[in-house]
Amino acid sequence: EELILERYAELPNCHVLSLDRDKKLRSVLTLSAFGNKLPQDMDFFQSLADECLKTENGYSDFRLDGSTWLYLRQEEAENTKIAVIDISNQIQTINQIMYTFVVIGSCGLFVIFILSYITIGRLIAPLNLAWDKQKKFLEDASHEFKTPLTIINTYLDLILKETDASRANQTQWVGVAQNEVVRMSKLIDNLLFL
């Protein structure tokens, strides 16, 4: 009985049940958190003892009348001692703490998600700007390349189609085409320089 009392004396409303050889309740020692003896209902404690004797373990928990009980059983040759405590309040407290953790964790994850979204948006904005500038640059460069090529192609078509055109006209058209080739070479050099 001393071993059981040492383990559970600090817990509120620890009941130490003493059973005889036939597993009938002989006595109940009830300790409150302040060491006061509490009134005892022998039929209720017999039902507690019966529940504790159903398992082969020397310790376990069970539910009785809407409460969860934890027990430790110590069997001897002539009698059995069982310490039982109602742990319903502790389980309720643990459930409330877990609920609080889930709510706080969910709120924390939501805040982290929002902050991450804002931060990533700010980090990606310069990349989007650079992408847009690069796209515009490629469109402008493409246009700048197409213009000289179109002019060269037009003058070369004129030279090929105008067989009776004067040599002066053909020389002028070849000169324009050469100027456009020089212009395109400068554009390519400038692109390579970038």
PDB file of C-alpha atoms in Angstrom:
ATOM      1  CA  GLU A   1       0.000   0.000   0.000  1.00  0.00           C
ATOM      2  CA  GLU A   2       2.919   2.325   0.709  1.00  0.00           C
ATOM      3  CA  LEU A   3       4.281   1.892  -2.839  1.00  0.00           C
ATOM      4  CA  ILE A   4       0.928   2.795  -4.340  1.00  0.00           C
ATOM      5  CA  LEU A   5       0.482   5.725  -1.956  1.00  0.00           C
ATOM      6  CA  GLU A   6       3.948   7.064  -2.789  1.00  0.00           C
ATOM      7  CA  ARG A   7       3.240   7.002  -6.541  1.00  0.00           C
ATOM      8  CA  TYR A   8      -0.231   8.518  -6.509  1.00  0.00           C
ATOM      9  CA  ALA A   9      -0.473  10.560  -3.301  1.00  0.00           C
ATOM     10  CA  GLU A  10       0.284  13.820  -5.126  1.00  0.00           C
ATOM     11  CA  LEU A  11      -2.531  13.273  -7.637  1.00  0.00           C
ATOM     12  CA  PRO A  12      -6.005  14.651  -6.876  1.00  0.00           C
ATOM     13  CA  ASN A  13      -8.545  12.125  -5.653  1.00  0.00           C
ATOM     14  CA  CYS A  14      -6.432   8.998  -5.675  1.00  0.00           C
ATOM     15  CA  HIS A  15      -8.466   6.037  -4.428  1.00  0.00           C
ATOM     16  CA  VAL A  16      -6.657   3.020  -3.011  1.00  0.00           C
ATOM     17  CA  LEU A  17      -8.972  -0.001  -3.083  1.00  0.00           C
ATOM     18  CA  SER A  18      -8.203  -2.952  -0.853  1.00  0.00           C
ATOM     19  CA  LEU A  19      -9.732  -6.276  -1.988  1.00  0.00           C
ATOM     20  CA  ASP A  20      -9.869  -9.587  -0.162  1.00  0.00           C
ATOM     21  CA  ARG A  21      -8.924 -12.994  -1.554  1.00  0.00           C
ATOM     22  CA  ASP A  22     -12.356 -13.280  -3.274  1.00  0.00           C
ATOM     23  CA  LYS A  23     -11.827  -9.894  -4.981  1.00  0.00           C
ATOM     24  CA  LYS A  24     -14.517  -8.236  -2.887  1.00  0.00           C
ATOM     25  CA  LEU A  25     -13.958  -4.665  -1.721  1.00  0.00           C
ATOM     26  CA  ARG A  26     -12.702  -4.559   1.842  1.00  0.00           C
ATOM     27  CA  SER A  27     -11.797  -0.884   2.254  1.00  0.00           C
ATOM     28  CA  VAL A  28     -11.199   2.337   0.334  1.00  0.00           C
ATOM     29  CA  LEU A  29      -8.684   5.021   1.138  1.00  0.00           C
ATOM     30  CA  THR A  30      -9.418   8.204  -0.768  1.00  0.00           C
ATOM     31  CA  LEU A  31      -6.870  10.990  -0.824  1.00  0.00           C
ATOM     32  CA  SER A  32      -7.666  14.403  -2.211  1.00  0.00           C
ATOM     33  CA  ALA A  33      -5.085  16.876  -3.389  1.00  0.00           C
ATOM     34  CA  PHE A  34      -5.092  18.383   0.103  1.00  0.00           C
ATOM     35  CA  GLY A  35      -4.952  15.097   2.039  1.00  0.00           C
ATOM     36  CA  ASN A  36      -8.634  15.207   3.068  1.00  0.00           C
ATOM     37  CA  LYS A  37     -10.665  12.028   3.197  1.00  0.00           C
ATOM     38  CA  LEU A  38     -13.666  12.138   0.909  1.00  0.00           C
ATOM     39  CA  PRO A  39     -17.059  10.420   1.302  1.00  0.00           C
ATOM     40  CA  GLN A  40     -17.120   6.956  -0.232  1.00  0.00           C
ATOM     41  CA  ASP A  41     -19.757   5.067  -2.263  1.00  0.00           C
ATOM     42  CA  MET A  42     -18.834   1.402  -1.806  1.00  0.00           C
ATOM     43  CA  ASP A  43     -20.949   0.148  -4.737  1.00  0.00           C
ATOM     44  CA  PHE A  44     -19.217   2.578  -7.125  1.00  0.00           C
ATOM     45  CA  PHE A  45     -15.783   1.530  -5.867  1.00  0.00           C
ATOM     46  CA  GLN A  46     -16.690  -2.158  -6.245  1.00  0.00           C
ATOM     47  CA  SER A  47     -17.579  -1.453  -9.894  1.00  0.00           C
ATOM     48  CA  LEU A  48     -14.198   0.307 -10.260  1.00  0.00           C
ATOM     49  CA  ALA A  49     -12.455  -2.720  -8.787  1.00  0.00           C
ATOM     50  CA  ASP A  50     -14.362  -5.074 -11.106  1.00  0.00           C
ATOM     51  CA  GLU A  51     -13.245  -3.055 -14.155  1.00  0.00           C
ATOM     52  CA  CYS A  52      -9.632  -3.089 -12.961  1.00  0.00           C
ATOM     53  CA  LEU A  53      -9.703  -6.874 -12.551  1.00  0.00           C
ATOM     54  CA  LYS A  54     -10.941  -7.507 -16.118  1.00  0.00           C
ATOM     55  CA  THR A  55      -7.506  -7.094 -17.679  1.00  0.00           C
ATOM     56  CA  GLU A  56      -4.388  -9.124 -17.081  1.00  0.00           C
ATOM     57  CA  ASN A  57      -2.205  -6.009 -16.960  1.00  0.00           C
ATOM     58  CA  GLY A  58      -1.255  -4.575 -13.623  1.00  0.00           C
ATOM     59  CA  TYR A  59      -1.955  -1.110 -15.002  1.00  0.00           C
ATOM     60  CA  SER A  60      -4.163   0.355 -17.695  1.00  0.00           C
ATOM     61  CA  ASP A  61      -7.033   2.746 -18.253  1.00  0.00           C
ATOM     62  CA  PHE A  62     -10.755   2.276 -18.817  1.00  0.00           C
ATOM     63  CA  ARG A  63     -13.990   4.227 -19.114  1.00  0.00           C
ATOM     64  CA  LEU A  64     -16.744   4.013 -16.527  1.00  0.00           C
ATOM     65  CA  ASP A  65     -19.801   6.259 -16.207  1.00  0.00           C
ATOM     66  CA  GLY A  66     -18.420   8.804 -18.672  1.00  0.00           C
ATOM     67  CA  SER A  67     -15.081   9.175 -16.891  1.00  0.00           C
ATOM     68  CA  THR A  68     -11.694   7.806 -17.823  1.00  0.00           C
ATOM     69  CA  TRP A  69      -9.870   6.034 -15.034  1.00  0.00           C
ATOM     70  CA  LEU A  70      -6.242   4.999 -14.714  1.00  0.00           C
ATOM     71  CA  TYR A  71      -5.302   2.197 -12.359  1.00  0.00           C
ATOM     72  CA  LEU A  72      -2.316   0.363 -10.935  1.00  0.00           C
ATOM     73  CA  ARG A  73      -2.939  -3.080  -9.472  1.00  0.00           C
ATOM     74  CA  GLN A  74      -0.687  -4.863  -7.005  1.00  0.00           C
ATOM     75  CA  GLU A  75      -1.635  -8.441  -6.170  1.00  0.00           C
ATOM     76  CA  GLU A  76      -0.434 -10.286  -3.084  1.00  0.00           C
ATOM     77  CA  ALA A  77      -1.266 -13.714  -1.676  1.00  0.00           C
ATOM     78  CA  GLU A  78      -4.052 -12.610   0.679  1.00  0.00           C
ATOM     79  CA  ASN A  79      -5.255  -9.379  -0.873  1.00  0.00           C
ATOM     80  CA  THR A  80      -5.108  -7.046  -3.852  1.00  0.00           C
ATOM     81  CA  LYS A  81      -4.443  -3.321  -3.776  1.00  0.00           C
ATOM     82  CA  ILE A  82      -5.627  -1.107  -6.625  1.00  0.00           C
ATOM     83  CA  ALA A  83      -4.902   2.605  -6.951  1.00  0.00           C
ATOM     84  CA  VAL A  84      -7.357   4.392  -9.278  1.00  0.00           C
ATOM     85  CA  ILE A  85      -7.556   8.013 -10.355  1.00  0.00           C
ATOM     86  CA  ASP A  86      -9.993   9.862 -12.600  1.00  0.00           C
ATOM     87  CA  ILE A  87      -7.962  11.263 -15.503  1.00  0.00           C
ATOM     88  CA  SER A  88     -10.893  12.779 -17.411  1.00  0.00           C
ATOM     89  CA  ASN A  89      -9.806  16.349 -16.606  1.00  0.00           C
ATOM     90  CA  GLN A  90      -6.239  15.652 -17.718  1.00  0.00           C
ATOM     91  CA  ILE A  91      -7.463  14.141 -21.003  1.00  0.00           C
ATOM     92  CA  GLN A  92      -9.763  17.130 -21.535  1.00  0.00           C
ATOM     93  CA  THR A  93      -6.845  19.486 -20.874  1.00  0.00           C
ATOM     94  CA  ILE A  94      -4.615  17.581 -23.309  1.00  0.00           C
ATOM     95  CA  ASN A  95      -7.357  17.700 -25.952  1.00  0.00           C
ATOM     96  CA  GLN A  96      -7.741  21.464 -25.438  1.00  0.00           C
ATOM     97  CA  ILE A  97      -3.971  21.943 -25.714  1.00  0.00           C
ATOM     98  CA  MET A  98      -3.861  19.866 -28.921  1.00  0.00           C
ATOM     99  CA  TYR A  99      -6.785  21.879 -30.347  1.00  0.00           C
ATOM    100  CA  THR A 100      -4.972  25.108 -29.444  1.00  0.00           C
ATOM    101  CA  PHE A 101      -1.767  23.842 -31.110  1.00  0.00           C
ATOM    102  CA  VAL A 102      -3.693  22.900 -34.251  1.00  0.00           C
ATOM    103  CA  VAL A 103      -5.379  26.319 -34.429  1.00  0.00           C
ATOM    104  CA  ILE A 104      -2.170  28.229 -33.724  1.00  0.00           C
ATOM    105  CA  GLY A 105      -0.212  25.995 -36.130  1.00  0.00           C
ATOM    106  CA  SER A 106      -2.798  26.494 -38.879  1.00  0.00           C
ATOM    107  CA  CYS A 107      -2.775  30.260 -38.359  1.00  0.00           C
ATOM    108  CA  GLY A 108       1.021  30.218 -38.366  1.00  0.00           C
ATOM    109  CA  LEU A 109       1.120  28.246 -41.609  1.00  0.00           C
ATOM    110  CA  PHE A 110      -1.376  30.636 -43.169  1.00  0.00           C
ATOM    111  CA  VAL A 111       0.727  33.657 -42.145  1.00  0.00           C
ATOM    112  CA  ILE A 112       3.889  31.958 -43.457  1.00  0.00           C
ATOM    113  CA  PHE A 113       2.106  31.196 -46.745  1.00  0.00           C
ATOM    114  CA  ILE A 114       0.978  34.833 -47.143  1.00  0.00           C
ATOM    115  CA  LEU A 115       4.428  36.187 -46.269  1.00  0.00           C
ATOM    116  CA  SER A 116       6.073  33.707 -48.655  1.00  0.00           C
ATOM    117  CA  TYR A 117       3.662  34.666 -51.425  1.00  0.00           C
ATOM    118  CA  ILE A 118       4.401  38.378 -50.920  1.00  0.00           C
ATOM    119  CA  THR A 119       8.155  37.799 -50.679  1.00  0.00           C
ATOM    120  CA  ILE A 120       8.268  35.583 -53.760  1.00  0.00           C
ATOM    121  CA  GLY A 121       6.179  38.157 -55.637  1.00  0.00           C
ATOM    122  CA  ARG A 122       8.716  40.825 -54.766  1.00  0.00           C
ATOM    123  CA  LEU A 123      11.623  38.583 -55.751  1.00  0.00           C
ATOM    124  CA  ILE A 124      10.066  37.618 -59.069  1.00  0.00           C
ATOM    125  CA  ALA A 125       9.032  41.164 -60.050  1.00  0.00           C
ATOM    126  CA  PRO A 126      12.562  42.139 -61.216  1.00  0.00           C
ATOM    127  CA  LEU A 127      12.822  38.870 -63.141  1.00  0.00           C
ATOM    128  CA  ASN A 128       9.513  39.583 -64.881  1.00  0.00           C
ATOM    129  CA  LEU A 129      10.701  43.099 -65.695  1.00  0.00           C
ATOM    130  CA  ALA A 130      13.983  41.747 -67.106  1.00  0.00           C
ATOM    131  CA  TRP A 131      12.048  39.144 -69.107  1.00  0.00           C
ATOM    132  CA  ASP A 132       9.770  41.826 -70.566  1.00  0.00           C
ATOM    133  CA  LYS A 133      12.768  44.015 -71.467  1.00  0.00           C
ATOM    134  CA  GLN A 134      14.511  41.070 -73.098  1.00  0.00           C
ATOM    135  CA  LYS A 135      11.380  40.227 -75.060  1.00  0.00           C
ATOM    136  CA  LYS A 136      11.044  43.835 -76.266  1.00  0.00           C
ATOM    137  CA  PHE A 137      14.734  43.909 -77.164  1.00  0.00           C
ATOM    138  CA  LEU A 138      14.396  40.749 -79.247  1.00  0.00           C
ATOM    139  CA  GLU A 139      11.323  42.145 -81.006  1.00  0.00           C
ATOM    140  CA  ASP A 140      13.214  45.394 -81.794  1.00  0.00           C
ATOM    141  CA  ALA A 141      16.332  43.510 -82.923  1.00  0.00           C
ATOM    142  CA  SER A 142      14.214  41.265 -85.115  1.00  0.00           C
ATOM    143  CA  HIS A 143      12.643  44.307 -86.726  1.00  0.00           C
ATOM    144  CA  GLU A 144      16.037  45.938 -87.218  1.00  0.00           C
ATOM    145  CA  PHE A 145      17.331  42.793 -88.971  1.00  0.00           C
ATOM    146  CA  LYS A 146      14.280  42.376 -91.148  1.00  0.00           C
ATOM    147  CA  THR A 147      14.380  45.929 -92.513  1.00  0.00           C
ATOM    148  CA  PRO A 148      17.862  45.715 -94.137  1.00  0.00           C
ATOM    149  CA  LEU A 149      17.168  42.197 -95.396  1.00  0.00           C
ATOM    150  CA  THR A 150      13.920  43.352 -96.992  1.00  0.00           C
ATOM    151  CA  ILE A 151      15.698  46.298 -98.666  1.00  0.00           C
ATOM    152  CA  ILE A 152      18.531  44.070 -99.928  1.00  0.00           C
ATOM    153  CA  ASN A 153      16.069  41.493-101.203  1.00  0.00           C
ATOM    154  CA  THR A 154      13.997  44.189-102.983  1.00  0.00           C
ATOM    155  CA  TYR A 155      17.006  45.713-104.784  1.00  0.00           C
ATOM    156  CA  LEU A 156      18.366  42.303-105.756  1.00  0.00           C
ATOM    157  CA  ASP A 157      14.940  41.438-107.225  1.00  0.00           C
ATOM    158  CA  LEU A 158      15.015  44.707-109.190  1.00  0.00           C
ATOM    159  CA  ILE A 159      18.458  43.924-110.557  1.00  0.00           C
ATOM    160  CA  LEU A 160      17.375  40.452-111.621  1.00  0.00           C
ATOM    161  CA  LYS A 161      14.081  41.599-113.189  1.00  0.00           C
ATOM    162  CA  GLU A 162      15.368  44.690-114.963  1.00  0.00           C
ATOM    163  CA  THR A 163      17.556  43.186-117.609  1.00  0.00           C
ATOM    164  CA  ASP A 164      17.534  46.265-119.774  1.00  0.00           C
ATOM    165  CA  ALA A 165      17.993  48.691-116.877  1.00  0.00           C
ATOM    166  CA  SER A 166      20.882  51.021-117.166  1.00  0.00           C
ATOM    167  CA  ARG A 167      24.139  50.212-115.592  1.00  0.00           C
ATOM    168  CA  ALA A 168      23.865  53.377-113.492  1.00  0.00           C
ATOM    169  CA  ASN A 169      20.578  52.232-111.943  1.00  0.00           C
ATOM    170  CA  GLN A 170      21.991  48.785-111.202  1.00  0.00           C
ATOM    171  CA  THR A 171      25.073  50.296-109.593  1.00  0.00           C
ATOM    172  CA  GLN A 172      22.882  52.536-107.457  1.00  0.00           C
ATOM    173  CA  TRP A 173      20.744  49.543-106.333  1.00  0.00           C
ATOM    174  CA  VAL A 174      23.841  47.457-105.507  1.00  0.00           C
ATOM    175  CA  GLY A 175      25.201  50.448-103.505  1.00  0.00           C
ATOM    176  CA  VAL A 176      21.990  50.658-101.471  1.00  0.00           C
ATOM    177  CA  ALA A 177      22.130  46.899-100.847  1.00  0.00           C
ATOM    178  CA  GLN A 178      25.777  47.234 -99.754  1.00  0.00           C
ATOM    179  CA  ASN A 179      24.888  50.030 -97.333  1.00  0.00           C
ATOM    180  CA  GLU A 180      22.200  47.830 -95.799  1.00  0.00           C
ATOM    181  CA  VAL A 181      24.708  44.949 -95.476  1.00  0.00           C
ATOM    182  CA  VAL A 182      27.103  47.323 -93.657  1.00  0.00           C
ATOM    183  CA  ARG A 183      24.236  48.490 -91.420  1.00  0.00           C
ATOM    184  CA  MET A 184      23.323  44.883 -90.625  1.00  0.00           C
ATOM    185  CA  SER A 185      26.974  44.053 -89.856  1.00  0.00           C
ATOM    186  CA  LYS A 186      27.083  46.933 -87.363  1.00  0.00           C
ATOM    187  CA  LEU A 187      23.861  45.689 -85.737  1.00  0.00           C
ATOM    188  CA  ILE A 188      25.336  42.195 -85.386  1.00  0.00           C
ATOM    189  CA  ASP A 189      28.573  43.615 -83.943  1.00  0.00           C
ATOM    190  CA  ASN A 190      26.615  45.667 -81.443  1.00  0.00           C
ATOM    191  CA  LEU A 191      24.580  42.596 -80.434  1.00  0.00           C
ATOM    192  CA  LEU A 192      27.759  40.588 -79.958  1.00  0.00           C
ATOM    193  CA  PHE A 193      29.221  43.424 -77.907  1.00  0.00           C
ATOM    194  CA  LEU A 194      26.237  43.293 -75.498  1.00  0.00           C
TER     195      LEU A 194
END
